Amino acid sequence: MSELLPTDKRKPIVLGILTVSDTRTKANDKSGDVIEELAKTAGHTIQERRICPDERESIEVVLNQWLQDSEVEAILITGGTGIGLRDVTIETVTPYFTKPLDGFGELFRFLSYTEDVGSKAMLSRATAGGIGEKALFALPGSSKAVKLAMEKLILPELHHIVYELTKHRL
């Protein structure tokens, strides 16, 4: 059988999952659990799952490790996307983007507004982008918001996004 392309829904996408939080532990990381469960149910593979504090340096250490890992195709981060003083995920990851996916944040906030939290959706700075050949999604820390993003936006398009970022190799 020939190698499966990222657009083939049978091809598992290899993910890194990072929870950014000063308070979450493996025992109470509900948002990380939601990402992992939904990704595995969709047939994807988890390369690694980690938790780090809301600190730029800690996020960068994990991000740089996964960017160097040739197996990781997409990085999903939950937490640190709000407007609190310690929320630094967006400031940390966006300088890495080679191809910002502005539509992700726009659609996520729209869906959050209409299906979840109403006007509080404007407080979310959720974003996504390509970093070279890898996709990165930065999601809120709320497990309900993570579920919404995974089911309505990320999982339906993940194969296509990875394909678009890697098709030059084909």
Short mmCIF file of N, CA and C in Angstrom, two decimals:
data_model
loop_
_atom_site.label_atom_id
_atom_site.label_comp_id
_atom_site.label_asym_id
_atom_site.label_seq_id
_atom_site.Cartn_x
_atom_site.Cartn_y
_atom_site.Cartn_z
N MET A 1 0.84 -1.18 0.00
CA MET A 1 0.00 0.00 0.00
C MET A 1 0.89 1.24 0.00
N SER A 2 0.53 2.23 -0.78
CA SER A 2 1.33 3.45 -0.83
C SER A 2 1.11 4.28 0.43
N GLU A 3 2.04 5.20 0.66
CA GLU A 3 1.97 6.05 1.84
C GLU A 3 0.72 6.93 1.77
N LEU A 4 0.04 7.06 2.92
CA LEU A 4 -1.15 7.89 2.99
C LEU A 4 -0.76 9.36 3.03
N LEU A 5 -1.49 10.19 2.30
CA LEU A 5 -1.28 11.63 2.32
C LEU A 5 -2.04 12.23 3.49
N PRO A 6 -1.61 13.41 3.98
CA PRO A 6 -2.33 14.03 5.10
C PRO A 6 -3.81 14.27 4.82
N THR A 7 -4.22 14.42 3.56
CA THR A 7 -5.64 14.63 3.27
C THR A 7 -6.44 13.36 3.40
N ASP A 8 -5.80 12.20 3.41
CA ASP A 8 -6.48 10.93 3.58
C ASP A 8 -6.90 10.80 5.04
N LYS A 9 -8.19 10.71 5.28
CA LYS A 9 -8.72 10.67 6.64
C LYS A 9 -8.24 9.45 7.43
N ARG A 10 -7.66 8.46 6.74
CA ARG A 10 -7.15 7.28 7.45
C ARG A 10 -5.77 7.54 8.03
N LYS A 11 -5.11 8.62 7.57
CA LYS A 11 -3.77 8.90 8.07
C LYS A 11 -3.85 9.61 9.42
N PRO A 12 -3.29 9.00 10.46
CA PRO A 12 -3.28 9.69 11.75
C PRO A 12 -2.32 10.89 11.69
N ILE A 13 -2.75 12.01 12.23
CA ILE A 13 -1.89 13.17 12.37
C ILE A 13 -1.25 13.05 13.75
N VAL A 14 0.05 13.29 13.83
CA VAL A 14 0.78 13.17 15.09
C VAL A 14 0.75 14.53 15.81
N LEU A 15 0.27 14.51 17.05
CA LEU A 15 0.03 15.74 17.80
C LEU A 15 0.89 15.86 19.05
N GLY A 16 1.21 17.10 19.38
CA GLY A 16 1.73 17.46 20.69
C GLY A 16 0.66 18.27 21.37
N ILE A 17 0.36 17.95 22.62
CA ILE A 17 -0.68 18.67 23.38
C ILE A 17 -0.01 19.32 24.59
N LEU A 18 -0.17 20.64 24.68
CA LEU A 18 0.42 21.39 25.79
C LEU A 18 -0.67 22.15 26.53
N THR A 19 -0.73 21.95 27.84
CA THR A 19 -1.60 22.75 28.69
C THR A 19 -0.74 23.79 29.37
N VAL A 20 -1.12 25.06 29.20
CA VAL A 20 -0.41 26.18 29.83
C VAL A 20 -1.25 26.64 31.02
N SER A 21 -0.73 26.43 32.22
CA SER A 21 -1.49 26.77 33.42
C SER A 21 -0.58 26.75 34.64
N ASP A 22 -0.87 27.65 35.56
CA ASP A 22 -0.16 27.66 36.83
C ASP A 22 -0.81 26.73 37.85
N THR A 23 -2.01 26.22 37.54
CA THR A 23 -2.75 25.44 38.51
C THR A 23 -3.08 24.01 38.07
N ARG A 24 -3.01 23.71 36.79
CA ARG A 24 -3.40 22.38 36.31
C ARG A 24 -2.30 21.36 36.60
N THR A 25 -2.78 20.15 36.88
CA THR A 25 -1.91 18.99 37.04
C THR A 25 -2.46 17.91 36.13
N LYS A 26 -1.72 16.83 36.01
CA LYS A 26 -2.21 15.71 35.19
C LYS A 26 -3.58 15.22 35.69
N ALA A 27 -3.80 15.31 36.98
CA ALA A 27 -5.05 14.82 37.58
C ALA A 27 -6.25 15.71 37.28
N ASN A 28 -6.04 17.02 37.05
CA ASN A 28 -7.18 17.91 36.85
C ASN A 28 -7.14 18.69 35.54
N ASP A 29 -6.38 18.19 34.57
CA ASP A 29 -6.26 18.86 33.27
C ASP A 29 -7.40 18.42 32.34
N LYS A 30 -8.61 18.93 32.61
CA LYS A 30 -9.78 18.53 31.84
C LYS A 30 -9.65 18.91 30.36
N SER A 31 -9.11 20.09 30.09
CA SER A 31 -9.01 20.54 28.69
C SER A 31 -8.03 19.68 27.91
N GLY A 32 -6.90 19.35 28.52
CA GLY A 32 -5.96 18.44 27.87
C GLY A 32 -6.59 17.07 27.63
N ASP A 33 -7.39 16.62 28.61
CA ASP A 33 -8.10 15.34 28.46
C ASP A 33 -9.05 15.38 27.27
N VAL A 34 -9.78 16.49 27.12
CA VAL A 34 -10.74 16.63 26.01
C VAL A 34 -10.01 16.58 24.68
N ILE A 35 -8.92 17.32 24.56
CA ILE A 35 -8.15 17.31 23.31
C ILE A 35 -7.68 15.90 23.00
N GLU A 36 -7.08 15.25 23.99
CA GLU A 36 -6.55 13.90 23.76
C GLU A 36 -7.65 12.93 23.38
N GLU A 37 -8.75 12.94 24.10
CA GLU A 37 -9.84 12.00 23.83
C GLU A 37 -10.43 12.21 22.44
N LEU A 38 -10.73 13.47 22.09
CA LEU A 38 -11.32 13.74 20.78
C LEU A 38 -10.34 13.43 19.65
N ALA A 39 -9.07 13.74 19.85
CA ALA A 39 -8.07 13.47 18.82
C ALA A 39 -7.92 11.97 18.60
N LYS A 40 -7.83 11.21 19.69
CA LYS A 40 -7.70 9.75 19.56
C LYS A 40 -8.94 9.13 18.93
N THR A 41 -10.11 9.63 19.31
CA THR A 41 -11.36 9.13 18.73
C THR A 41 -11.38 9.38 17.22
N ALA A 42 -10.78 10.48 16.80
CA ALA A 42 -10.72 10.82 15.37
C ALA A 42 -9.60 10.04 14.66
N GLY A 43 -8.84 9.24 15.41
CA GLY A 43 -7.81 8.41 14.80
C GLY A 43 -6.42 8.99 14.80
N HIS A 44 -6.21 10.08 15.52
CA HIS A 44 -4.90 10.72 15.55
C HIS A 44 -4.02 10.14 16.66
N THR A 45 -2.75 10.44 16.58
CA THR A 45 -1.75 9.91 17.50
C THR A 45 -1.21 11.04 18.37
N ILE A 46 -1.06 10.78 19.66
CA ILE A 46 -0.48 11.77 20.57
C ILE A 46 0.99 11.42 20.76
N GLN A 47 1.86 12.28 20.29
CA GLN A 47 3.31 12.07 20.45
C GLN A 47 3.71 12.34 21.90
N GLU A 48 3.16 13.45 22.44
CA GLU A 48 3.49 13.82 23.81
C GLU A 48 2.43 14.79 24.31
N ARG A 49 2.21 14.72 25.62
CA ARG A 49 1.30 15.66 26.28
C ARG A 49 2.01 16.21 27.50
N ARG A 50 2.02 17.54 27.60
CA ARG A 50 2.76 18.18 28.71
C ARG A 50 1.94 19.30 29.32
N ILE A 51 2.35 19.71 30.51
CA ILE A 51 1.79 20.86 31.21
C ILE A 51 2.96 21.75 31.59
N CYS A 52 2.79 23.07 31.37
CA CYS A 52 3.82 24.01 31.79
C CYS A 52 3.16 25.26 32.37
N PRO A 53 3.90 26.02 33.16
CA PRO A 53 3.33 27.24 33.74
C PRO A 53 3.13 28.34 32.69
N ASP A 54 2.32 29.33 33.07
CA ASP A 54 2.06 30.50 32.22
C ASP A 54 3.31 31.37 32.19
N GLU A 55 4.34 30.91 31.53
CA GLU A 55 5.59 31.66 31.41
C GLU A 55 6.13 31.47 30.01
N ARG A 56 6.50 32.57 29.39
CA ARG A 56 7.00 32.55 28.02
C ARG A 56 8.11 31.52 27.83
N GLU A 57 9.08 31.53 28.72
CA GLU A 57 10.23 30.63 28.57
C GLU A 57 9.82 29.16 28.62
N SER A 58 8.90 28.83 29.51
CA SER A 58 8.43 27.44 29.64
C SER A 58 7.70 26.99 28.38
N ILE A 59 6.85 27.87 27.85
CA ILE A 59 6.13 27.56 26.62
C ILE A 59 7.12 27.37 25.47
N GLU A 60 8.09 28.27 25.37
CA GLU A 60 9.06 28.19 24.27
C GLU A 60 9.90 26.92 24.31
N VAL A 61 10.24 26.45 25.51
CA VAL A 61 11.03 25.22 25.61
C VAL A 61 10.27 24.06 24.96
N VAL A 62 8.99 23.90 25.33
CA VAL A 62 8.20 22.80 24.78
C VAL A 62 7.97 23.02 23.28
N LEU A 63 7.59 24.24 22.91
CA LEU A 63 7.33 24.54 21.50
C LEU A 63 8.56 24.24 20.64
N ASN A 64 9.72 24.69 21.05
CA ASN A 64 10.93 24.44 20.27
C ASN A 64 11.27 22.96 20.18
N GLN A 65 11.02 22.20 21.24
CA GLN A 65 11.26 20.75 21.19
C GLN A 65 10.37 20.11 20.14
N TRP A 66 9.10 20.49 20.13
CA TRP A 66 8.16 19.88 19.19
C TRP A 66 8.39 20.38 17.77
N LEU A 67 8.86 21.60 17.62
CA LEU A 67 9.17 22.08 16.27
C LEU A 67 10.36 21.33 15.69
N GLN A 68 11.25 20.86 16.54
CA GLN A 68 12.41 20.08 16.09
C GLN A 68 12.09 18.60 15.91
N ASP A 69 10.97 18.15 16.44
CA ASP A 69 10.58 16.73 16.36
C ASP A 69 9.93 16.48 15.00
N SER A 70 10.58 15.72 14.16
CA SER A 70 10.07 15.49 12.80
C SER A 70 8.77 14.71 12.78
N GLU A 71 8.42 14.04 13.86
CA GLU A 71 7.17 13.28 13.91
C GLU A 71 5.95 14.16 14.17
N VAL A 72 6.12 15.21 14.97
CA VAL A 72 4.99 16.07 15.34
C VAL A 72 4.54 16.89 14.13
N GLU A 73 3.24 16.78 13.81
CA GLU A 73 2.69 17.51 12.67
C GLU A 73 1.80 18.68 13.10
N ALA A 74 1.25 18.60 14.29
CA ALA A 74 0.38 19.67 14.79
C ALA A 74 0.56 19.79 16.30
N ILE A 75 0.48 21.03 16.77
CA ILE A 75 0.63 21.34 18.19
C ILE A 75 -0.66 22.00 18.65
N LEU A 76 -1.25 21.45 19.71
CA LEU A 76 -2.47 22.02 20.27
C LEU A 76 -2.16 22.49 21.69
N ILE A 77 -2.37 23.77 21.91
CA ILE A 77 -2.10 24.38 23.21
C ILE A 77 -3.42 24.83 23.80
N THR A 78 -3.63 24.53 25.07
CA THR A 78 -4.81 25.02 25.78
C THR A 78 -4.35 25.84 26.98
N GLY A 79 -4.93 27.03 27.11
CA GLY A 79 -4.63 27.89 28.24
C GLY A 79 -3.73 29.07 27.88
N GLY A 80 -3.86 30.11 28.68
CA GLY A 80 -3.02 31.29 28.51
C GLY A 80 -3.41 32.19 27.35
N THR A 81 -4.67 32.07 26.88
CA THR A 81 -5.09 32.86 25.72
C THR A 81 -6.01 34.02 26.09
N GLY A 82 -6.27 34.20 27.37
CA GLY A 82 -7.16 35.28 27.81
C GLY A 82 -6.43 36.61 27.90
N ILE A 83 -7.01 37.52 28.67
CA ILE A 83 -6.43 38.86 28.79
C ILE A 83 -5.80 39.11 30.15
N GLY A 84 -5.68 38.08 30.96
CA GLY A 84 -5.05 38.22 32.27
C GLY A 84 -3.56 38.53 32.12
N LEU A 85 -3.01 39.14 33.14
CA LEU A 85 -1.60 39.54 33.12
C LEU A 85 -0.67 38.35 32.84
N ARG A 86 -1.01 37.16 33.38
CA ARG A 86 -0.14 35.99 33.20
C ARG A 86 -0.44 35.22 31.91
N ASP A 87 -1.45 35.62 31.16
CA ASP A 87 -1.79 34.94 29.90
C ASP A 87 -0.83 35.38 28.80
N VAL A 88 0.18 34.55 28.53
CA VAL A 88 1.22 34.93 27.56
C VAL A 88 1.36 33.96 26.39
N THR A 89 0.43 33.03 26.27
CA THR A 89 0.53 32.05 25.18
C THR A 89 0.55 32.74 23.82
N ILE A 90 -0.36 33.66 23.59
CA ILE A 90 -0.47 34.30 22.28
C ILE A 90 0.80 35.10 21.96
N GLU A 91 1.27 35.87 22.92
CA GLU A 91 2.50 36.65 22.69
C GLU A 91 3.70 35.74 22.43
N THR A 92 3.66 34.55 23.00
CA THR A 92 4.78 33.62 22.83
C THR A 92 4.74 32.92 21.47
N VAL A 93 3.58 32.46 21.05
CA VAL A 93 3.53 31.62 19.85
C VAL A 93 3.41 32.40 18.54
N THR A 94 2.74 33.55 18.54
CA THR A 94 2.49 34.22 17.25
C THR A 94 3.75 34.67 16.53
N PRO A 95 4.84 35.04 17.21
CA PRO A 95 6.04 35.39 16.44
C PRO A 95 6.62 34.21 15.65
N TYR A 96 6.25 32.99 16.01
CA TYR A 96 6.73 31.80 15.31
C TYR A 96 5.96 31.55 14.00
N PHE A 97 4.75 32.10 13.89
CA PHE A 97 3.91 31.81 12.73
C PHE A 97 4.56 32.25 11.42
N THR A 98 4.63 31.32 10.48
CA THR A 98 5.04 31.66 9.12
C THR A 98 3.80 31.89 8.26
N LYS A 99 2.67 31.31 8.68
CA LYS A 99 1.40 31.46 7.97
C LYS A 99 0.28 31.56 9.01
N PRO A 100 -0.07 32.76 9.45
CA PRO A 100 -1.19 32.89 10.40
C PRO A 100 -2.50 32.43 9.77
N LEU A 101 -3.34 31.79 10.55
CA LEU A 101 -4.68 31.37 10.10
C LEU A 101 -5.70 32.25 10.83
N ASP A 102 -5.82 33.49 10.40
CA ASP A 102 -6.70 34.45 11.06
C ASP A 102 -8.13 33.95 11.16
N GLY A 103 -8.58 33.22 10.14
CA GLY A 103 -9.95 32.73 10.12
C GLY A 103 -10.27 31.82 11.29
N PHE A 104 -9.29 31.12 11.82
CA PHE A 104 -9.55 30.24 12.96
C PHE A 104 -10.05 31.04 14.16
N GLY A 105 -9.31 32.07 14.54
CA GLY A 105 -9.72 32.88 15.69
C GLY A 105 -11.05 33.56 15.47
N GLU A 106 -11.25 34.05 14.25
CA GLU A 106 -12.52 34.72 13.94
C GLU A 106 -13.68 33.75 14.06
N LEU A 107 -13.55 32.58 13.46
CA LEU A 107 -14.62 31.58 13.53
C LEU A 107 -14.82 31.06 14.95
N PHE A 108 -13.73 30.85 15.68
CA PHE A 108 -13.85 30.37 17.04
C PHE A 108 -14.63 31.36 17.90
N ARG A 109 -14.29 32.64 17.80
CA ARG A 109 -15.01 33.64 18.59
C ARG A 109 -16.48 33.73 18.18
N PHE A 110 -16.76 33.60 16.89
CA PHE A 110 -18.15 33.61 16.43
C PHE A 110 -18.92 32.43 17.03
N LEU A 111 -18.32 31.24 16.93
CA LEU A 111 -18.98 30.06 17.48
C LEU A 111 -19.14 30.17 19.00
N SER A 112 -18.12 30.69 19.68
CA SER A 112 -18.20 30.87 21.12
C SER A 112 -19.32 31.83 21.47
N TYR A 113 -19.46 32.89 20.69
CA TYR A 113 -20.51 33.87 20.92
C TYR A 113 -21.90 33.26 20.72
N THR A 114 -22.06 32.54 19.61
CA THR A 114 -23.39 32.04 19.27
C THR A 114 -23.77 30.75 20.01
N GLU A 115 -22.77 29.92 20.37
CA GLU A 115 -23.09 28.60 20.93
C GLU A 115 -22.69 28.40 22.39
N ASP A 116 -21.98 29.39 22.96
CA ASP A 116 -21.43 29.10 24.28
C ASP A 116 -21.57 30.28 25.25
N VAL A 117 -20.71 31.28 25.14
CA VAL A 117 -20.59 32.27 26.21
C VAL A 117 -21.11 33.66 25.88
N GLY A 118 -21.69 33.84 24.70
CA GLY A 118 -22.19 35.16 24.35
C GLY A 118 -21.07 36.18 24.21
N SER A 119 -21.31 37.39 24.70
CA SER A 119 -20.36 38.48 24.50
C SER A 119 -19.00 38.26 25.18
N LYS A 120 -18.91 37.33 26.11
CA LYS A 120 -17.62 37.01 26.73
C LYS A 120 -16.62 36.46 25.69
N ALA A 121 -17.13 36.03 24.54
CA ALA A 121 -16.26 35.50 23.49
C ALA A 121 -15.21 36.51 23.05
N MET A 122 -15.51 37.80 23.21
CA MET A 122 -14.53 38.81 22.79
C MET A 122 -13.27 38.79 23.63
N LEU A 123 -13.29 38.14 24.78
CA LEU A 123 -12.12 38.06 25.64
C LEU A 123 -11.12 37.00 25.18
N SER A 124 -11.54 36.13 24.28
CA SER A 124 -10.67 35.06 23.81
C SER A 124 -9.73 35.58 22.72
N ARG A 125 -8.47 35.21 22.85
CA ARG A 125 -7.49 35.56 21.83
C ARG A 125 -7.02 34.28 21.11
N ALA A 126 -7.86 33.26 21.12
CA ALA A 126 -7.52 32.00 20.45
C ALA A 126 -7.02 32.28 19.04
N THR A 127 -6.01 31.53 18.64
CA THR A 127 -5.40 31.75 17.33
C THR A 127 -4.84 30.45 16.79
N ALA A 128 -4.45 30.49 15.53
CA ALA A 128 -3.81 29.33 14.90
C ALA A 128 -2.92 29.83 13.78
N GLY A 129 -2.00 28.96 13.39
CA GLY A 129 -1.13 29.30 12.28
C GLY A 129 -0.22 28.15 11.92
N GLY A 130 0.43 28.31 10.79
CA GLY A 130 1.44 27.35 10.38
C GLY A 130 2.80 27.86 10.84
N ILE A 131 3.61 26.94 11.29
CA ILE A 131 5.00 27.23 11.63
C ILE A 131 5.82 26.28 10.77
N GLY A 132 6.28 26.79 9.63
CA GLY A 132 6.91 25.91 8.67
C GLY A 132 5.90 24.88 8.20
N GLU A 133 6.19 23.60 8.44
CA GLU A 133 5.30 22.51 8.02
C GLU A 133 4.36 22.03 9.12
N LYS A 134 4.36 22.69 10.26
CA LYS A 134 3.52 22.25 11.38
C LYS A 134 2.39 23.24 11.63
N ALA A 135 1.25 22.70 12.06
CA ALA A 135 0.10 23.53 12.43
C ALA A 135 0.11 23.72 13.94
N LEU A 136 -0.27 24.92 14.38
CA LEU A 136 -0.38 25.20 15.81
C LEU A 136 -1.73 25.85 16.07
N PHE A 137 -2.41 25.36 17.10
CA PHE A 137 -3.68 25.92 17.54
C PHE A 137 -3.54 26.30 19.00
N ALA A 138 -3.85 27.55 19.34
CA ALA A 138 -3.81 28.02 20.72
C ALA A 138 -5.25 28.27 21.17
N LEU A 139 -5.71 27.47 22.12
CA LEU A 139 -7.10 27.45 22.56
C LEU A 139 -7.22 27.94 24.00
N PRO A 140 -8.41 28.39 24.37
CA PRO A 140 -8.63 28.75 25.77
C PRO A 140 -8.45 27.56 26.70
N GLY A 141 -8.42 27.83 27.99
CA GLY A 141 -8.28 26.78 28.99
C GLY A 141 -9.58 26.08 29.34
N SER A 142 -10.69 26.63 28.93
CA SER A 142 -12.00 26.05 29.23
C SER A 142 -12.21 24.76 28.43
N SER A 143 -12.61 23.69 29.13
CA SER A 143 -12.81 22.42 28.43
C SER A 143 -13.99 22.51 27.46
N LYS A 144 -14.98 23.32 27.78
CA LYS A 144 -16.12 23.50 26.87
C LYS A 144 -15.66 24.21 25.59
N ALA A 145 -14.81 25.23 25.73
CA ALA A 145 -14.28 25.94 24.56
C ALA A 145 -13.39 25.04 23.72
N VAL A 146 -12.60 24.20 24.38
CA VAL A 146 -11.72 23.26 23.68
C VAL A 146 -12.56 22.28 22.87
N LYS A 147 -13.61 21.75 23.47
CA LYS A 147 -14.49 20.80 22.79
C LYS A 147 -15.12 21.46 21.55
N LEU A 148 -15.58 22.69 21.70
CA LEU A 148 -16.17 23.43 20.59
C LEU A 148 -15.16 23.59 19.45
N ALA A 149 -13.96 24.03 19.78
CA ALA A 149 -12.92 24.23 18.75
C ALA A 149 -12.53 22.93 18.08
N MET A 150 -12.36 21.89 18.85
CA MET A 150 -11.96 20.60 18.29
C MET A 150 -13.03 20.05 17.35
N GLU A 151 -14.28 20.04 17.81
CA GLU A 151 -15.35 19.42 17.03
C GLU A 151 -15.76 20.24 15.81
N LYS A 152 -15.80 21.55 15.95
CA LYS A 152 -16.33 22.39 14.87
C LYS A 152 -15.27 22.90 13.91
N LEU A 153 -14.02 23.03 14.36
CA LEU A 153 -13.00 23.67 13.52
C LEU A 153 -11.76 22.80 13.27
N ILE A 154 -11.15 22.33 14.32
CA ILE A 154 -9.84 21.68 14.17
C ILE A 154 -9.96 20.31 13.51
N LEU A 155 -10.73 19.42 14.10
CA LEU A 155 -10.80 18.06 13.56
C LEU A 155 -11.35 18.00 12.14
N PRO A 156 -12.36 18.80 11.79
CA PRO A 156 -12.84 18.74 10.41
C PRO A 156 -11.81 19.21 9.36
N GLU A 157 -10.85 20.03 9.76
CA GLU A 157 -9.90 20.59 8.78
C GLU A 157 -8.45 20.19 9.01
N LEU A 158 -8.17 19.42 10.04
CA LEU A 158 -6.77 19.13 10.39
C LEU A 158 -6.01 18.45 9.25
N HIS A 159 -6.59 17.45 8.62
CA HIS A 159 -5.91 16.79 7.51
C HIS A 159 -5.59 17.78 6.39
N HIS A 160 -6.55 18.61 6.06
CA HIS A 160 -6.35 19.57 4.97
C HIS A 160 -5.28 20.60 5.32
N ILE A 161 -5.28 21.08 6.55
CA ILE A 161 -4.27 22.06 6.97
C ILE A 161 -2.87 21.46 6.90
N VAL A 162 -2.71 20.25 7.44
CA VAL A 162 -1.39 19.60 7.40
C VAL A 162 -0.98 19.36 5.95
N TYR A 163 -1.92 18.93 5.12
CA TYR A 163 -1.60 18.73 3.70
C TYR A 163 -1.11 20.03 3.06
N GLU A 164 -1.81 21.11 3.28
CA GLU A 164 -1.43 22.39 2.68
C GLU A 164 -0.04 22.84 3.13
N LEU A 165 0.29 22.57 4.39
CA LEU A 165 1.60 22.97 4.91
C LEU A 165 2.74 22.07 4.42
N THR A 166 2.40 20.88 3.94
CA THR A 166 3.45 19.91 3.55
C THR A 166 3.41 19.52 2.07
N LYS A 167 2.47 19.99 1.30
CA LYS A 167 2.29 19.51 -0.07
C LYS A 167 3.49 19.81 -0.99
N HIS A 168 4.30 20.76 -0.63
CA HIS A 168 5.48 21.06 -1.45
C HIS A 168 6.46 19.90 -1.49
N ARG A 169 6.36 18.99 -0.50
CA ARG A 169 7.26 17.82 -0.45
C ARG A 169 6.79 16.70 -1.37
N LEU A 170 5.54 16.73 -1.79
CA LEU A 170 4.98 15.60 -2.56
C LEU A 170 5.48 15.59 -3.99
#
